Tab-separated table of C-alpha atoms in Angstrom:
chain	number	residue	atom	x	y	z
A	263	MET	CA	-59.210	26.945	32.691
A	264	ARG	CA	-61.508	25.671	35.421
A	265	ILE	CA	-63.691	22.696	34.552
A	266	LEU	CA	-66.469	20.939	36.473
A	267	LEU	CA	-66.525	17.210	35.702
A	268	VAL	CA	-69.758	15.450	36.657
A	269	GLU	CA	-69.370	11.686	36.346
A	270	ASP	CA	-70.503	8.909	38.709
A	271	ASP	CA	-68.128	6.298	37.264
A	272	SER	CA	-65.139	6.865	39.544
A	273	ILE	CA	-62.634	5.106	37.235
A	274	LEU	CA	-63.688	7.176	34.216
A	275	ALA	CA	-63.829	10.366	36.287
A	276	ASP	CA	-60.300	9.783	37.582
A	277	ALA	CA	-58.923	9.147	34.079
A	278	LEU	CA	-60.600	12.232	32.606
A	279	SER	CA	-59.563	14.408	35.536
A	280	ARG	CA	-55.914	13.340	35.253
A	281	ALA	CA	-55.863	14.060	31.517
A	282	LEU	CA	-57.397	17.515	31.947
A	283	VAL	CA	-55.065	18.410	34.812
A	284	GLN	CA	-52.075	17.421	32.652
A	285	SER	CA	-53.289	20.071	30.183
A	286	ALA	CA	-53.059	22.633	33.036
A	287	HIS	CA	-56.798	22.825	33.699
A	288	ALA	CA	-58.182	23.045	37.212
A	289	VAL	CA	-60.759	20.278	37.628
A	290	ASP	CA	-63.464	19.831	40.258
A	291	VAL	CA	-65.117	16.388	40.239
A	292	VAL	CA	-68.577	15.539	41.585
A	293	GLU	CA	-70.611	12.346	41.271
A	294	THR	CA	-74.267	13.366	41.602
A	295	GLY	CA	-76.634	15.788	39.945
A	296	GLU	CA	-77.362	17.520	43.241
A	297	GLU	CA	-73.652	18.180	43.841
A	298	ALA	CA	-73.280	19.450	40.285
A	299	ASP	CA	-76.233	21.806	40.636
A	300	ARG	CA	-74.814	23.284	43.856
A	301	ALA	CA	-71.327	23.663	42.359
A	302	LEU	CA	-72.578	25.388	39.213
A	303	ALA	CA	-74.730	27.739	41.276
A	304	ALA	CA	-71.915	28.658	43.661
A	305	ASP	CA	-68.731	28.742	41.534
A	306	ILE	CA	-67.550	30.085	38.188
A	307	TYR	CA	-66.459	27.564	35.557
A	308	ASP	CA	-65.130	27.852	32.025
A	309	LEU	CA	-66.696	24.514	31.078
A	310	ALA	CA	-68.897	21.768	32.509
A	311	ILE	CA	-68.571	18.143	31.386
A	312	LEU	CA	-71.875	16.618	32.380
A	313	ASP	CA	-72.906	12.970	32.273
A	314	ILE	CA	-76.606	12.424	31.620
A	315	GLY	CA	-77.064	9.202	33.602
A	316	LEU	CA	-76.467	10.434	37.139
A	317	PRO	CA	-77.984	9.133	40.380
A	318	GLY	CA	-80.762	11.374	41.683
A	319	LEU	CA	-80.958	14.546	39.647
A	320	SER	CA	-80.171	13.670	36.021
A	321	GLY	CA	-77.679	15.492	33.859
A	322	LEU	CA	-80.539	16.912	31.812
A	323	ASP	CA	-82.156	18.276	34.980
A	324	VAL	CA	-78.842	19.884	35.982
A	325	LEU	CA	-78.566	21.449	32.526
A	326	ARG	CA	-82.163	22.704	32.679
A	327	ARG	CA	-81.533	24.390	36.042
A	328	LEU	CA	-78.225	25.842	34.833
A	329	ARG	CA	-79.814	27.530	31.811
A	330	ALA	CA	-82.788	28.678	33.915
A	331	ARG	CA	-80.249	30.704	35.939
A	332	ARG	CA	-79.194	32.269	32.607
A	333	SER	CA	-75.706	30.808	32.916
A	334	ARG	CA	-73.818	30.680	29.614
A	335	VAL	CA	-71.064	28.293	30.745
A	336	PRO	CA	-70.342	25.840	27.886
A	337	VAL	CA	-71.623	22.313	28.556
A	338	LEU	CA	-70.332	19.080	27.028
A	339	MET	CA	-72.797	16.243	27.624
A	340	LEU	CA	-71.620	12.646	28.072
A	341	THR	CA	-74.034	9.789	27.540
A	342	ALA	CA	-74.173	6.045	27.006
A	343	MET	CA	-77.484	6.521	25.168
A	344	ASP	CA	-76.834	7.120	21.470
A	345	THR	CA	-80.326	7.996	20.283
A	346	LEU	CA	-81.416	10.987	18.240
A	347	ARG	CA	-84.083	11.860	20.814
A	348	ASP	CA	-81.534	12.086	23.644
A	349	ARG	CA	-79.181	14.267	21.611
A	350	VAL	CA	-81.971	16.570	20.479
A	351	GLN	CA	-83.300	16.939	24.015
A	352	GLY	CA	-79.900	17.829	25.402
A	353	LEU	CA	-79.172	20.342	22.663
A	354	ASP	CA	-82.626	21.893	23.016
A	355	LEU	CA	-82.013	22.357	26.734
A	356	GLY	CA	-78.825	24.297	26.006
A	357	ALA	CA	-75.985	21.782	25.702
A	358	ASP	CA	-73.133	22.971	23.481
A	359	ASP	CA	-71.794	19.585	22.437
A	360	TYR	CA	-72.459	15.868	22.832
A	361	LEU	CA	-70.143	12.859	23.208
A	362	THR	CA	-71.311	9.254	23.326
A	363	LYS	CA	-69.601	6.629	25.488
A	364	PRO	CA	-67.283	4.901	24.853
A	365	PHE	CA	-65.099	7.621	23.371
A	366	ASP	CA	-61.407	8.173	22.759
A	367	LEU	CA	-59.666	10.583	25.108
A	368	PRO	CA	-58.108	12.675	22.289
A	369	GLU	CA	-61.602	13.364	20.926
A	370	LEU	CA	-62.845	14.594	24.305
A	371	GLU	CA	-59.742	16.780	24.687
A	372	ALA	CA	-60.315	18.254	21.210
A	373	ARG	CA	-63.961	19.025	22.002
A	374	VAL	CA	-62.935	20.642	25.294
A	375	ARG	CA	-60.447	22.880	23.463
A	376	ALA	CA	-63.073	23.816	20.875
A	377	LEU	CA	-65.637	24.760	23.527
A	378	LEU	CA	-63.101	26.795	25.489
A	379	ARG	CA	-62.113	28.653	22.310
A	380	ARG	CA	-65.772	29.326	21.578
A	381	GLY	CA	-66.207	30.739	25.067
A	382	SER	CA	-63.235	33.050	24.523
A	383	THR	CA	-64.545	34.194	21.102
A	384	SER	CA	-61.288	33.014	19.478
A	385	ALA	CA	-62.021	31.274	16.168
A	386	THR	CA	-58.582	29.666	15.856
A	387	PRO	CA	-56.407	27.559	18.171
A	388	TYR	CA	-53.807	30.369	18.234
A	389	LEU	CA	-53.689	33.407	20.509
A	390	ARG	CA	-51.450	36.076	19.014
A	391	HIS	CA	-49.798	39.138	20.514
A	392	GLY	CA	-47.423	40.858	18.147
A	393	ARG	CA	-44.797	38.289	17.162
A	394	LEU	CA	-45.781	36.013	20.045
A	395	SER	CA	-48.210	33.143	19.369
A	396	PHE	CA	-49.806	30.692	21.804
A	397	ASP	CA	-50.804	27.316	20.372
A	398	THR	CA	-53.711	26.261	22.625
A	399	VAL	CA	-53.786	22.761	21.108
A	400	GLY	CA	-50.097	21.914	21.339
A	401	ARG	CA	-49.746	23.959	24.564
A	402	ARG	CA	-46.686	25.777	23.184
A	403	VAL	CA	-45.658	29.435	22.921
A	404	PHE	CA	-43.545	30.737	20.050
A	405	HIS	CA	-41.784	33.994	19.264
A	406	ASP	CA	-41.857	33.900	15.478
A	407	LYS	CA	-40.849	30.230	15.068
A	408	THR	CA	-38.695	29.996	18.181
A	409	PRO	CA	-40.301	28.122	21.114
A	410	VAL	CA	-40.582	29.881	24.477
A	411	GLU	CA	-40.255	27.438	27.380
A	412	LEU	CA	-42.970	27.813	30.030
A	413	SER	CA	-44.199	25.458	32.733
A	414	ALA	CA	-47.763	24.122	32.576
A	415	ARG	CA	-48.964	26.592	35.223
A	416	GLU	CA	-47.149	29.487	33.546
A	417	LEU	CA	-48.820	28.533	30.271
A	418	ALA	CA	-52.213	28.572	31.974
A	419	VAL	CA	-51.676	32.051	33.455
A	420	LEU	CA	-50.414	33.487	30.170
A	421	GLU	CA	-53.330	31.916	28.307
A	422	LEU	CA	-55.802	33.655	30.627
A	423	LEU	CA	-54.110	37.005	30.123
A	424	LEU	CA	-53.947	36.654	26.329
A	425	MET	CA	-57.545	35.477	26.089
A	426	ARG	CA	-58.586	38.654	27.892
A	427	GLU	CA	-56.143	40.924	26.082
A	428	GLY	CA	-56.979	44.573	26.709
A	429	ARG	CA	-58.857	43.807	29.940
A	430	VAL	CA	-57.647	43.663	33.527
A	431	VAL	CA	-57.576	40.137	34.964
A	432	SER	CA	-57.835	40.044	38.752
A	433	LYS	CA	-55.775	37.718	40.943
A	434	GLU	CA	-59.018	36.215	42.216
A	435	HIS	CA	-60.086	35.438	38.649
A	436	ILE	CA	-56.769	33.728	37.956
A	437	VAL	CA	-56.985	31.683	41.157
A	438	ASN	CA	-60.588	30.666	40.404
A	439	HIS	CA	-59.667	29.449	36.925
A	440	LEU	CA	-56.390	27.703	37.802
A	441	TYR	CA	-57.084	25.910	41.056
A	442	GLY	CA	-59.638	23.293	42.048
A	443	TRP	CA	-61.305	22.796	45.426
A	444	ASP	CA	-58.636	20.446	46.760
A	445	GLU	CA	-55.631	22.583	45.801
A	446	GLU	CA	-53.971	24.919	48.271
A	447	VAL	CA	-53.007	28.335	46.911
A	448	GLY	CA	-50.021	30.142	48.394
A	449	ALA	CA	-50.498	33.801	49.263
A	450	ASN	CA	-48.000	34.936	46.622
A	451	ALA	CA	-48.475	32.131	44.078
A	452	ILE	CA	-49.919	34.300	41.306
A	453	GLU	CA	-47.259	36.991	41.782
A	454	VAL	CA	-44.574	34.325	41.450
A	455	TYR	CA	-46.038	32.935	38.222
A	456	VAL	CA	-46.469	36.399	36.703
A	457	HIS	CA	-42.886	37.311	37.660
A	458	ARG	CA	-41.550	34.181	35.935
A	459	ILE	CA	-43.664	34.774	32.832
A	460	ARG	CA	-42.535	38.403	32.602
A	461	LYS	CA	-38.875	37.382	32.555
A	462	LYS	CA	-39.570	35.139	29.580
A	463	VAL	CA	-42.027	37.117	27.428
A	464	GLU	CA	-41.450	40.816	28.106
A	465	PRO	CA	-38.094	40.819	26.230
A	466	LEU	CA	-40.134	39.411	23.321
A	467	GLY	CA	-42.564	42.335	23.242
A	468	CYS	CA	-45.366	41.063	25.480
A	469	GLU	CA	-45.644	43.403	28.467
A	470	ILE	CA	-47.711	42.372	31.477
A	471	ARG	CA	-48.798	45.427	33.445
A	472	THR	CA	-49.739	45.371	37.109
A	473	VAL	CA	-52.845	47.472	37.750
A	474	ARG	CA	-52.580	48.261	41.428
A	475	GLY	CA	-55.472	46.927	43.473
A	476	MET	CA	-57.064	45.280	40.419
A	477	GLY	CA	-54.832	42.702	38.753
A	478	TYR	CA	-52.842	42.261	35.546
A	479	LEU	CA	-53.228	43.499	32.001
A	480	VAL	CA	-51.792	42.615	28.616
A	481	GLU	CA	-52.633	45.583	26.413
A	482	ARG	CA	-53.789	45.073	22.857
A	483	VAL	CA	-50.935	45.553	20.433
A	484	ASP	CA	-52.677	48.440	18.635
A	485	ASP	CA	-53.410	50.163	21.974
A	486	ALA	CA	-49.795	49.772	23.113
A	487	GLU	CA	-48.564	51.311	19.893
């Protein structure tokens, strides 16, 4: 998933970015409210992690502008101000969740997973396709109870396809959700990942179809039958 991290504390931003990238998320990092506003207006994100106390345009101002554009991207607010008024204001402006500094990294990671699940309409941490299950918390794939070994990037591609089961997912969509601004994308990178995933999951009953000129599709199990 692609995440925008807006944090002016460079040490904290670097630590959070590294942790999210290790979970196979693509992360873009900006330090000011103005940069965040431009990024959210120009690019598509699965989640924004937005600090309130930013130089210039505040996090609340960024959130207000985001919702004024009718964007529904989930927003996790970070703040050093633990007052009821601040939390209420952020939630009233359209924030989806709130986390007060200092916080433990596992809690932030859990809240990120919950918001991403909410955005995908999945109520549980598991994505299921026939006898295949994807544990989005443990970042593991199982066929019945047998683990299926996939790299972090392969996991991310398969997760996108399973989250949009029954719908075509374009290569551009995959690139936009898997790669940040500073990452170079090879011309055939997505084809390579899909080829590797197919070799591992298609013998287990999860077929990935290529829809020429459009992208890739994992059909719903009922539709396939």
